[in-house]
Coordinates of C-alpha atoms and ligand atoms in Angstrom, one line a residue:
X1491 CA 40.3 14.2 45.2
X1492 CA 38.9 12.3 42.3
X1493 CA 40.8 9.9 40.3
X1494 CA 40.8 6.8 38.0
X1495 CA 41.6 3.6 39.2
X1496 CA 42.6 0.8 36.3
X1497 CA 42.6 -2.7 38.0
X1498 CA 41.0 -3.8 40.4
X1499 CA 43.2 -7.3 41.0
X1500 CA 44.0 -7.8 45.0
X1501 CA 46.1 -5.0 44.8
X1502 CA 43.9 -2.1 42.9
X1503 CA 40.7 -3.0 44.6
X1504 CA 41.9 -2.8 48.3
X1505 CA 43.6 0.4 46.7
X1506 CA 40.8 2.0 45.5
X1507 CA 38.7 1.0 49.1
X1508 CA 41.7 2.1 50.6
X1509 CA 41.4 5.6 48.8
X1510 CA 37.3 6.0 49.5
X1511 CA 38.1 5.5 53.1
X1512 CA 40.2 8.6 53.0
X1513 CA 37.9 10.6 51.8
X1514 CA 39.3 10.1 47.9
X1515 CA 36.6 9.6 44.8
X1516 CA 37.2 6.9 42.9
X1517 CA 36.3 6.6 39.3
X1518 CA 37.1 2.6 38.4
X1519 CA 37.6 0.3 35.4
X1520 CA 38.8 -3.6 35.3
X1521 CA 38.5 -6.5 31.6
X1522 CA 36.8 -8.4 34.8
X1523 CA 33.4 -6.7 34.8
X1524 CA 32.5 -8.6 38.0
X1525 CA 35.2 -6.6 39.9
X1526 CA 33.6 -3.2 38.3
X1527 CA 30.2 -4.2 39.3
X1528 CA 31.5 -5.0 42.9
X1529 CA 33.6 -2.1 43.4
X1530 CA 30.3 0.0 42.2
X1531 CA 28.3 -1.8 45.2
X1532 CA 31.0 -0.8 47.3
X1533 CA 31.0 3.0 46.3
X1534 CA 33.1 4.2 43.5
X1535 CA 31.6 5.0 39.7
X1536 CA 32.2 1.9 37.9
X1537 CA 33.4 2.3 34.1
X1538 CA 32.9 -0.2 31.2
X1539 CA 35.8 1.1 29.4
X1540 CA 39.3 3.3 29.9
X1541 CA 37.5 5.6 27.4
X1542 CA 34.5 5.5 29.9
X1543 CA 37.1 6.2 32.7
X1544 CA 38.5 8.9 30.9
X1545 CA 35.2 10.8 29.8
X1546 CA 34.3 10.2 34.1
X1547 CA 36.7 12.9 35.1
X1548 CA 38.0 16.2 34.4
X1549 CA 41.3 17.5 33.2
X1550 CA 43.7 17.9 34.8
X1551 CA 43.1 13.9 35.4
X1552 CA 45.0 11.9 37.5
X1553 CA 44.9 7.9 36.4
X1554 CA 46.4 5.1 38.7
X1555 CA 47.5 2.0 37.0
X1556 CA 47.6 -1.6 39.4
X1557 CA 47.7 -3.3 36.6
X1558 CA 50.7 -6.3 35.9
X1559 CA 54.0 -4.7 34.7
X1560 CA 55.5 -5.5 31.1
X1561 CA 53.0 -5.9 28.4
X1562 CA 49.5 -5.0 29.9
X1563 CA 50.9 -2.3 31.5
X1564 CA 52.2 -1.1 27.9
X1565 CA 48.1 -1.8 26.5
X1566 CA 47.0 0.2 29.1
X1567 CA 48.7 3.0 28.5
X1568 CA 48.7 3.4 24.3
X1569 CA 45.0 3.3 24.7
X1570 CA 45.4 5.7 27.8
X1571 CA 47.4 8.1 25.5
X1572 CA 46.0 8.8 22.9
X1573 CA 42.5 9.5 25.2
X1574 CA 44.5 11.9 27.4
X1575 CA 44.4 15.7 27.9
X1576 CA 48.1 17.6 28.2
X1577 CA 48.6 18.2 31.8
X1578 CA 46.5 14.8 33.0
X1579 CA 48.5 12.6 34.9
X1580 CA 49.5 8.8 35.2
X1581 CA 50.4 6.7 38.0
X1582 CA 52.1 2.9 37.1
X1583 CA 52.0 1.9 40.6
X1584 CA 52.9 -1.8 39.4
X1585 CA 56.6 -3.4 39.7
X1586 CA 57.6 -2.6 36.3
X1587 CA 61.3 -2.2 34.4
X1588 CA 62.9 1.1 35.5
X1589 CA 63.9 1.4 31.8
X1590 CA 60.7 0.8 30.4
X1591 CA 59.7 3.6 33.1
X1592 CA 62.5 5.9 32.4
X1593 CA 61.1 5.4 28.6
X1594 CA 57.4 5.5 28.8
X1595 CA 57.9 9.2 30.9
X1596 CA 59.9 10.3 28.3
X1597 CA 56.5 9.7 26.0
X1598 CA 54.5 11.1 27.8
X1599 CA 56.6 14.0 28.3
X1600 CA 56.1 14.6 24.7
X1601 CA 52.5 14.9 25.0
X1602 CA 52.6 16.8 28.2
X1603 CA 51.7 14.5 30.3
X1604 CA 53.3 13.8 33.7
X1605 CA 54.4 9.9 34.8
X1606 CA 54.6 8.8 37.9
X1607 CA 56.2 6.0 39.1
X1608 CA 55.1 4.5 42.3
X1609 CA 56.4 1.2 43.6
X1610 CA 54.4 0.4 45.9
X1611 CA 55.4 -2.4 48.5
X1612 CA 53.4 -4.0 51.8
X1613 CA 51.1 -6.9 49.8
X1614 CA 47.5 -6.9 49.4
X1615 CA 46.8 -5.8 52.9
X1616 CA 49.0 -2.9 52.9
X1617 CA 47.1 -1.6 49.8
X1618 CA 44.0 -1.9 52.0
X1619 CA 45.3 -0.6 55.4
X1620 CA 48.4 1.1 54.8
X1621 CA 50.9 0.9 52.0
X1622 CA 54.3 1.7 51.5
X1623 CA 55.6 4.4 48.6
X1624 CA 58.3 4.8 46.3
X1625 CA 58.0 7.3 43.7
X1626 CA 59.5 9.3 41.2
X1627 CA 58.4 11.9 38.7
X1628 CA 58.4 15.6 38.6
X1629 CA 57.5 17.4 42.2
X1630 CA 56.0 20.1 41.5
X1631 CA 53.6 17.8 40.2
X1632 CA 53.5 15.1 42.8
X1633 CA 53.0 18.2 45.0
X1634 CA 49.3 18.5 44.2
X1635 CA 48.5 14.8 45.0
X1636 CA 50.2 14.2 47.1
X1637 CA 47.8 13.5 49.2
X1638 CA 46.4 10.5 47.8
X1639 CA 49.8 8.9 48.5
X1640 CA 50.0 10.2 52.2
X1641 CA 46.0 9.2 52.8
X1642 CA 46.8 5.5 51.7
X1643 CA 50.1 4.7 52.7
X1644 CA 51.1 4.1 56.1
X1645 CA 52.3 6.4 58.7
X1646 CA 55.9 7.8 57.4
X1647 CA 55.1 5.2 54.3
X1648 CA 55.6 7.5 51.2
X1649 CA 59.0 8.7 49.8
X1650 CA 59.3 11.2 46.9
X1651 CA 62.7 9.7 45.6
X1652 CA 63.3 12.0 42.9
X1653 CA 62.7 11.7 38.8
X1654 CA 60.6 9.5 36.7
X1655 CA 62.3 6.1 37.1
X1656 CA 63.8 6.9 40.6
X1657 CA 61.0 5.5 42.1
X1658 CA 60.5 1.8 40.1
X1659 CA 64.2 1.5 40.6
X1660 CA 64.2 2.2 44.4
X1661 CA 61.8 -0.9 44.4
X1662 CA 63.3 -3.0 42.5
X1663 CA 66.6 -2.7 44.5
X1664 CA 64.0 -3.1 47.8
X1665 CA 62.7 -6.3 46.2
X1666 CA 66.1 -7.2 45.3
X1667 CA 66.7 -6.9 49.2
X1668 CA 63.8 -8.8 49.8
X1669 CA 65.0 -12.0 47.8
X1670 CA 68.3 -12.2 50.1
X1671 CA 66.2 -11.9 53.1
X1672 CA 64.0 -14.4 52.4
X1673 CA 66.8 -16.5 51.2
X1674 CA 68.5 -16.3 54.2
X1675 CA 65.5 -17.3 56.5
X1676 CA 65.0 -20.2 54.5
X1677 CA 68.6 -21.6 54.7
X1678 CA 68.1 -21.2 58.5
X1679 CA 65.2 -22.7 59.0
X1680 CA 66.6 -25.8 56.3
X1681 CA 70.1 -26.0 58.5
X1682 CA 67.4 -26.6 61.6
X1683 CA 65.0 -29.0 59.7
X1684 CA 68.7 -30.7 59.0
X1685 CA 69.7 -30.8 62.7
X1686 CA 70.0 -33.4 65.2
X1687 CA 67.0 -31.3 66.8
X1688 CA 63.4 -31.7 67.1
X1689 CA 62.9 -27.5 66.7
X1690 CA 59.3 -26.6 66.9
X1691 CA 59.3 -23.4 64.0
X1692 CA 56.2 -21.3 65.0
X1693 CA 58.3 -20.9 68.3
X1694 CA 61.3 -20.6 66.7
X1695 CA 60.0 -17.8 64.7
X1696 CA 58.1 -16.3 67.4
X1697 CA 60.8 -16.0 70.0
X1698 CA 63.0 -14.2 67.1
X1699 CA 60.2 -12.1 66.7
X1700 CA 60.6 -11.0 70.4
X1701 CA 63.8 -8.7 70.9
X1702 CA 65.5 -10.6 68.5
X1703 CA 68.2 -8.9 66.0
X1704 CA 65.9 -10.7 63.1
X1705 CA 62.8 -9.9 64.6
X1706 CA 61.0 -8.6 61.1
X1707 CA 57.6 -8.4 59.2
X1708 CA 59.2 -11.2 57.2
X1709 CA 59.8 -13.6 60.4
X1710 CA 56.2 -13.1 61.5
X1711 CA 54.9 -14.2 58.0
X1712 CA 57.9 -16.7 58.4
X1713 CA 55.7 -17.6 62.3
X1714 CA 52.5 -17.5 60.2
X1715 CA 53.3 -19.6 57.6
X1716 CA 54.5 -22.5 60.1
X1717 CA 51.4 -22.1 62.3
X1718 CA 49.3 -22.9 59.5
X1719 CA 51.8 -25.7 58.2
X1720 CA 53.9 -26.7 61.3
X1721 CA 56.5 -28.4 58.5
X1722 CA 54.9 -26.8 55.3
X1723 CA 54.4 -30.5 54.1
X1724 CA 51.6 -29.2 51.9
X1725 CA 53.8 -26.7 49.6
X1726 CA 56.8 -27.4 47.1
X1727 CA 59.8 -25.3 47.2
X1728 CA 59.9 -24.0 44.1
X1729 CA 60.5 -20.4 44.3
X1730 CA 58.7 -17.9 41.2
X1731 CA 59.8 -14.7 40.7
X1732 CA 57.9 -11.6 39.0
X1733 CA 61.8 -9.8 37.1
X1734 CA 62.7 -7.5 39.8
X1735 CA 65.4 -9.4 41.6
X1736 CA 66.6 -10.3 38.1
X1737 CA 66.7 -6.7 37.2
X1738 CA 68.5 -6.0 40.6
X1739 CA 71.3 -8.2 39.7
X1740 CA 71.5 -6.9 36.0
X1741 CA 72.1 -3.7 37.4
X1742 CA 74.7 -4.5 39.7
X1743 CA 76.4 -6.2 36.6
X1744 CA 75.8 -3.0 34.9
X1745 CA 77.7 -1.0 37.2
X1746 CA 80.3 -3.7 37.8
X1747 CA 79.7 -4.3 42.1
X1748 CA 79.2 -7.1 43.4
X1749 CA 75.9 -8.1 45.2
X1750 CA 76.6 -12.0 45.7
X1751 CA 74.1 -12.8 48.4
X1752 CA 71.2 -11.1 45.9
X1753 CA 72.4 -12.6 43.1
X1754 CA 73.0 -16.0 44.7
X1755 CA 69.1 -16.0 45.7
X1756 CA 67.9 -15.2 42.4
X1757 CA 70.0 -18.3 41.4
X1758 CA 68.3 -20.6 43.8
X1759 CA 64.9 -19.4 42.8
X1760 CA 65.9 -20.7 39.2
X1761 CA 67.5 -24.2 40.7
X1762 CA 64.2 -24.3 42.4
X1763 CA 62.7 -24.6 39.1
X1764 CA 64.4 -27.9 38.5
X1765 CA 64.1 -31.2 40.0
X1766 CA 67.4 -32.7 38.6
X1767 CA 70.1 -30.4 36.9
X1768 CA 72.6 -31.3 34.0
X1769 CA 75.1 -29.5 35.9
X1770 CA 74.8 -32.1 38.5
X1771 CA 74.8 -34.7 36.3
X1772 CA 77.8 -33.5 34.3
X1773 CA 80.1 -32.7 38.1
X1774 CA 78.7 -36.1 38.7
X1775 CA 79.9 -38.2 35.1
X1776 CA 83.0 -36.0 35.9
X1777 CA 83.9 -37.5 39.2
X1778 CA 83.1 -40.7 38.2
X1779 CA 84.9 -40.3 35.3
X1780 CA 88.3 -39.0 37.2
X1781 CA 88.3 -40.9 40.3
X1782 CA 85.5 -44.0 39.7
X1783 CA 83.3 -42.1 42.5
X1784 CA 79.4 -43.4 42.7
X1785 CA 76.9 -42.1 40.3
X1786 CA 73.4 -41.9 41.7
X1787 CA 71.3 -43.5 38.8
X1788 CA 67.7 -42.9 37.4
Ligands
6PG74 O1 57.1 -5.2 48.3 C1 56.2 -6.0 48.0 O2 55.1 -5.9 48.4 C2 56.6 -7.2 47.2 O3 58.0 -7.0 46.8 C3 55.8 -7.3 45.9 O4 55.8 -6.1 45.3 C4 56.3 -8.4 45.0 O5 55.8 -8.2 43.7 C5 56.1 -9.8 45.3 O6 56.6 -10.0 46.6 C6 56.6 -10.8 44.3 O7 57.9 -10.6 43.9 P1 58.7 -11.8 43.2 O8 57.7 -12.5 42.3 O9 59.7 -11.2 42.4 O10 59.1 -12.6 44.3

């Protein structure tokens, strides 16, 4: 079918290749006009403008947005609206707020639009060669393109989860997921770097790979990243995150559960942050203060 694209960042642009492979016109617009121009070499109609985009195709339009969540995702779509036919669809298929999604359908609603909500997961080269699909929004809908998520995702990669927000909150609680995974590889591979052993971790992380109960995409990125970097000298561990494991744990709060081990990464990406803390130098003045124990000082 024919559709817009907005962005054309790693993830839209291997998106929208991903999509003309399949057979799938691509109509495309990016604020980077180099990324229009070399999308246009590499086959879809390049737009200078969302207005441009929007005058490319025909109602009932179908518009993906892979543009960042939060506030460009919000640009995007009031000058999307107000440029929009009622029945035209729009896909956010960026990690943004559930509530924000939950809210912006409800707007569209109003104008008779339909929002869809499409976390989308696998990295840049999953957008190129095979994604993986969490949506929500209305199914009769989703129905009728459905097929642009089946021709891009990989095999068995696209889930119709239910209503608008269903499917920005089943990725945020993957992502969520993903931060105690991650955590936990990390702490592993520290306890080894601690041990009285001389472990070599490309091995490491290629024998867990093999048959292992561990064995996972993550521990052959974890392999990868140590045959580049056999002790990853050349990086920092400070650990960024993008809101969705924060959102994760908000949520748990919300419904009053506990999730420790997600909530206890999300805390050690923030320590990462830090190179000293004044909650070690306060438990440090304290024990010093109690019991005369050794401060470390500047
Ligand atoms: O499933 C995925 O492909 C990832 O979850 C991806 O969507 C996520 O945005 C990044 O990994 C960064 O997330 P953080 O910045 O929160 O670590």
């Amino acid at each position: 079918m024919k559709l817009g694209l907005i962005g054309l960042g790693k993830m839209g642009y291997n998106l929208a290749l991903n999509l003309m492979d399949n057979g799938h016109e691509v109509v495309a617009t990016d604020v980077n006009d180099q990324q229009v121009q070399n999308i246009a070499q590499d086959g879809a109609s390049p737009a200078d403008s969302i207005r441009s985009l929007i005058d490319n195709l025909e109602s009932p339009r179908t518009i993906w947005m892979m543009v960042p969540a939060g506030d460009i995702t919000e640009q995007v779509l009031s000058e999307l609206k107000p440029l929009l036919d009622e029945g035209d669809r729009v896909i956010d298929g960026g990690n943004s707020n559930y509530k924000h999604t939950l809210r912006r359908a409800e707007e569209l609603q109003e104008l008779g639009l339909f929002y869809f909500d499409v976390g989308t997961s696998g990295g840049t080269d999953g957008a190129r060669n095979g994604a993986c699909y969490m949506i929500g929004g209305d199914e009769t809908e989703f129905r009728k393109i459905e097929s642009i998520f089946a021709d891009t995702a990989i095999e068995s990669g696209y889930h119709f989860a239910g209503r608008a927000g269903s499917g920005h909150f089943l990725k945020m609680v993957h992502n969520g997921i993903e931060y105690g995974m991650m955590q936990a590889i990390g702490e592993g591979f520290d306890i080894l770097e601690k041990s009285p052993f001389d472990y070599n971790y490309e091995q490491v992380a290629n024998v867990w790979n093999n048959g292992s109960v561990i064995r996972s995409w993550l521990m052959e990125l974890t392999e990868n990243a140590f045959s580049k970097d056999a002790k990853l000298d050349d990086i920092r561990g400070v650990m960024n995150s993008s809101g969705e494991g924060k959102w994760t744990v908000e949520s748990a709060l919300d419904f009053e559960l506990a999730a420790p081990v997600i909530t206890m990464s999300l805390m050690m990406r923030y320590r990462s942050q830090e190179d000293d803390t004044f909650t070690g130098k306060v438990v440090a003045a304290l024990r010093n203060e109690f019991g005369g124990h050794a401060v470390v000082k500047k």
